[in-house]
Amino acid sequence: MADPKQGATVAKGHEEAMKMAVSLLKEFGLPEGMLPLEEMVEAGYVKETGYFWIVQKKGTKHLFKMISKQVSYDAEISGYIEKNKAKKMKGVKAKELMLWPPVNEIVVDDPPTGKVHFKSLGGITKTFPVQAFAAGQCWKPNRK
């Protein structure tokens, strides 16, 4: 199988990796505060396929206060990004009751309705206001 990272643009170090991640979110119409990551090591993107990945020193958890939703980010996150959508994601989980189902797909309504939908592999879909994930939203880091 071919390496999904082949032909990628790669950013190293926290500052450069964060810039790349935020610019990808902006470019594809996804909320800019959706990946409140710390100590990023690397971010990469393959324009031809839409494959992206992000590596942090260690996993983190964040509480998105506006919606009281805790999200867990593994040390490595990957998936495919396209207009208003990130799919086939790995490394992101959202707390639901006592479970941590993986988030497989994130979709922003087009045309915009102010809603973003998070889908898990089990078919569960949760919808939230886009502004809950806007850049600069208060979140509380909580180390894994």
mmCIF file of C-alpha atoms in Angstrom:
data_model
loop_
_atom_site.group_PDB
_atom_site.id
_atom_site.type_symbol
_atom_site.label_atom_id
_atom_site.label_comp_id
_atom_site.label_asym_id
_atom_site.label_seq_id
_atom_site.Cartn_x
_atom_site.Cartn_y
_atom_site.Cartn_z
ATOM 1 C CA MET A 1 0.000 0.000 0.000
ATOM 2 C CA ALA A 2 1.278 3.483 -0.828
ATOM 3 C CA ASP A 3 2.352 5.828 1.954
ATOM 4 C CA PRO A 4 -0.567 8.261 2.565
ATOM 5 C CA LYS A 5 1.990 10.952 3.541
ATOM 6 C CA GLN A 6 3.756 10.844 0.170
ATOM 7 C CA GLY A 7 3.977 14.286 -1.440
ATOM 8 C CA ALA A 8 2.987 16.057 1.780
ATOM 9 C CA THR A 9 3.723 19.574 2.944
ATOM 10 C CA VAL A 10 5.021 19.212 6.506
ATOM 11 C CA ALA A 11 5.337 21.804 9.280
ATOM 12 C CA LYS A 12 7.639 21.039 12.224
ATOM 13 C CA GLY A 13 7.487 22.534 15.714
ATOM 14 C CA HIS A 14 4.477 23.826 17.650
ATOM 15 C CA GLU A 15 4.188 27.298 16.103
ATOM 16 C CA GLU A 16 4.505 26.193 12.465
ATOM 17 C CA ALA A 17 2.340 23.086 12.946
ATOM 18 C CA MET A 18 -0.393 25.134 14.647
ATOM 19 C CA LYS A 19 -0.311 27.707 11.817
ATOM 20 C CA MET A 20 -0.720 24.919 9.249
ATOM 21 C CA ALA A 21 -3.555 23.223 11.174
ATOM 22 C CA VAL A 22 -5.495 26.484 11.618
ATOM 23 C CA SER A 23 -4.979 27.506 7.977
ATOM 24 C CA LEU A 24 -6.323 24.106 6.822
ATOM 25 C CA LEU A 25 -9.393 24.471 9.046
ATOM 26 C CA LYS A 26 -9.992 27.984 7.641
ATOM 27 C CA GLU A 27 -9.402 26.954 4.041
ATOM 28 C CA PHE A 28 -11.902 24.082 4.248
ATOM 29 C CA GLY A 29 -14.574 25.941 6.247
ATOM 30 C CA LEU A 30 -14.180 24.077 9.549
ATOM 31 C CA PRO A 31 -14.215 25.833 12.953
ATOM 32 C CA GLU A 32 -10.750 27.234 13.727
ATOM 33 C CA GLY A 33 -10.830 26.324 17.420
ATOM 34 C CA MET A 34 -11.673 22.682 16.784
ATOM 35 C CA LEU A 35 -8.101 21.484 17.431
ATOM 36 C CA PRO A 36 -6.963 23.193 20.642
ATOM 37 C CA LEU A 37 -3.745 21.220 20.772
ATOM 38 C CA GLU A 38 -0.654 21.676 22.884
ATOM 39 C CA GLU A 39 2.987 20.902 22.230
ATOM 40 C CA MET A 40 2.504 20.015 18.592
ATOM 41 C CA VAL A 41 5.495 18.314 17.008
ATOM 42 C CA GLU A 42 4.356 18.126 13.388
ATOM 43 C CA ALA A 43 1.461 18.726 11.032
ATOM 44 C CA GLY A 44 1.214 17.510 7.467
ATOM 45 C CA TYR A 45 -1.133 17.746 4.524
ATOM 46 C CA VAL A 46 -1.248 16.042 1.126
ATOM 47 C CA LYS A 47 -3.064 18.358 -1.293
ATOM 48 C CA GLU A 48 -3.751 15.635 -3.894
ATOM 49 C CA THR A 49 -5.639 13.332 -1.485
ATOM 50 C CA GLY A 50 -6.725 15.626 1.371
ATOM 51 C CA TYR A 51 -4.906 13.422 3.898
ATOM 52 C CA PHE A 52 -3.757 15.293 7.003
ATOM 53 C CA TRP A 53 -2.060 14.393 10.259
ATOM 54 C CA ILE A 54 -1.049 16.120 13.458
ATOM 55 C CA VAL A 55 1.427 14.848 16.033
ATOM 56 C CA GLN A 56 1.639 16.183 19.595
ATOM 57 C CA LYS A 57 4.132 15.248 22.310
ATOM 58 C CA LYS A 58 1.287 13.583 24.220
ATOM 59 C CA GLY A 59 -2.471 13.331 24.113
ATOM 60 C CA THR A 60 -4.657 16.003 25.693
ATOM 61 C CA LYS A 61 -8.230 16.524 26.811
ATOM 62 C CA HIS A 62 -10.176 19.755 26.475
ATOM 63 C CA LEU A 63 -13.488 20.973 27.804
ATOM 64 C CA PHE A 64 -15.384 23.131 25.344
ATOM 65 C CA LYS A 65 -17.185 25.251 27.934
ATOM 66 C CA MET A 66 -19.937 26.671 25.742
ATOM 67 C CA ILE A 67 -21.355 23.172 25.175
ATOM 68 C CA SER A 68 -19.878 21.437 28.271
ATOM 69 C CA LYS A 69 -18.299 18.801 26.026
ATOM 70 C CA GLN A 70 -15.029 17.087 26.864
ATOM 71 C CA VAL A 71 -12.924 15.977 23.893
ATOM 72 C CA SER A 72 -9.857 13.737 23.958
ATOM 73 C CA TYR A 73 -7.065 14.154 21.402
ATOM 74 C CA ASP A 74 -4.506 11.342 20.975
ATOM 75 C CA ALA A 75 -0.828 12.082 20.415
ATOM 76 C CA GLU A 76 -1.474 11.435 16.701
ATOM 77 C CA ILE A 77 -4.568 12.612 14.836
ATOM 78 C CA SER A 78 -5.242 11.931 11.157
ATOM 79 C CA GLY A 79 -7.943 11.917 8.535
ATOM 80 C CA TYR A 80 -9.009 13.398 5.211
ATOM 81 C CA ILE A 81 -10.167 16.983 4.817
ATOM 82 C CA GLU A 82 -12.391 18.502 2.122
ATOM 83 C CA LYS A 83 -14.760 21.456 1.878
ATOM 84 C CA ASN A 84 -16.787 21.656 5.121
ATOM 85 C CA LYS A 85 -15.782 18.133 6.166
ATOM 86 C CA ALA A 86 -13.120 16.063 7.923
ATOM 87 C CA LYS A 87 -13.652 12.308 7.498
ATOM 88 C CA LYS A 88 -12.060 8.928 8.291
ATOM 89 C CA MET A 89 -10.627 10.598 11.363
ATOM 90 C CA LYS A 90 -8.505 8.792 13.918
ATOM 91 C CA GLY A 91 -7.359 10.056 17.319
ATOM 92 C CA VAL A 92 -10.339 12.195 18.422
ATOM 93 C CA LYS A 93 -12.968 11.073 20.954
ATOM 94 C CA ALA A 94 -15.842 12.953 22.608
ATOM 95 C CA LYS A 95 -17.216 11.998 26.003
ATOM 96 C CA GLU A 96 -20.811 10.770 25.909
ATOM 97 C CA LEU A 97 -22.139 9.803 29.342
ATOM 98 C CA MET A 98 -19.460 7.348 30.567
ATOM 99 C CA LEU A 99 -18.180 6.383 27.094
ATOM 100 C CA TRP A 100 -15.542 7.898 24.793
ATOM 101 C CA PRO A 101 -16.764 7.065 21.256
ATOM 102 C CA PRO A 102 -14.350 7.995 18.467
ATOM 103 C CA VAL A 103 -15.266 10.924 16.233
ATOM 104 C CA ASN A 104 -15.077 9.627 12.666
ATOM 105 C CA GLU A 105 -16.459 12.591 10.736
ATOM 106 C CA ILE A 106 -17.055 16.320 11.257
ATOM 107 C CA VAL A 107 -19.367 18.172 8.867
ATOM 108 C CA VAL A 108 -20.280 21.870 8.744
ATOM 109 C CA ASP A 109 -23.598 22.655 7.043
ATOM 110 C CA ASP A 110 -23.306 24.076 3.523
ATOM 111 C CA PRO A 111 -24.957 26.493 3.002
ATOM 112 C CA PRO A 112 -24.085 27.632 6.541
ATOM 113 C CA THR A 113 -26.717 27.189 9.251
ATOM 114 C CA GLY A 114 -24.359 27.767 12.190
ATOM 115 C CA LYS A 115 -24.296 24.033 12.956
ATOM 116 C CA VAL A 116 -21.512 21.455 12.979
ATOM 117 C CA HIS A 117 -22.178 17.696 13.119
ATOM 118 C CA PHE A 118 -19.912 15.108 14.748
ATOM 119 C CA LYS A 119 -20.400 11.495 13.669
ATOM 120 C CA SER A 120 -19.039 8.357 15.316
ATOM 121 C CA LEU A 121 -18.463 4.950 13.731
ATOM 122 C CA GLY A 122 -21.497 3.618 15.593
ATOM 123 C CA GLY A 123 -23.756 5.973 13.671
ATOM 124 C CA ILE A 124 -24.271 8.420 16.550
ATOM 125 C CA THR A 125 -24.433 12.042 15.365
ATOM 126 C CA LYS A 126 -24.279 15.066 17.667
ATOM 127 C CA THR A 127 -24.931 18.605 16.453
ATOM 128 C CA PHE A 128 -23.551 21.759 18.066
ATOM 129 C CA PRO A 129 -23.325 25.468 17.257
ATOM 130 C CA VAL A 130 -20.245 26.263 15.166
ATOM 131 C CA GLN A 131 -19.328 29.145 17.500
ATOM 132 C CA ALA A 132 -18.659 26.614 20.317
ATOM 133 C CA PHE A 133 -15.497 25.717 18.360
ATOM 134 C CA ALA A 134 -14.494 29.223 17.250
ATOM 135 C CA ALA A 135 -10.865 30.264 17.684
ATOM 136 C CA GLY A 136 -10.242 31.743 21.115
ATOM 137 C CA GLN A 137 -13.099 29.917 22.856
ATOM 138 C CA CYS A 138 -12.215 29.221 26.473
ATOM 139 C CA TRP A 139 -11.226 25.652 27.037
ATOM 140 C CA LYS A 140 -9.579 24.083 29.998
ATOM 141 C CA PRO A 141 -6.587 21.887 29.194
ATOM 142 C CA ASN A 142 -6.574 18.643 31.087
ATOM 143 C CA ARG A 143 -3.594 16.381 30.502
ATOM 144 C CA LYS A 144 -4.225 12.726 29.681
#
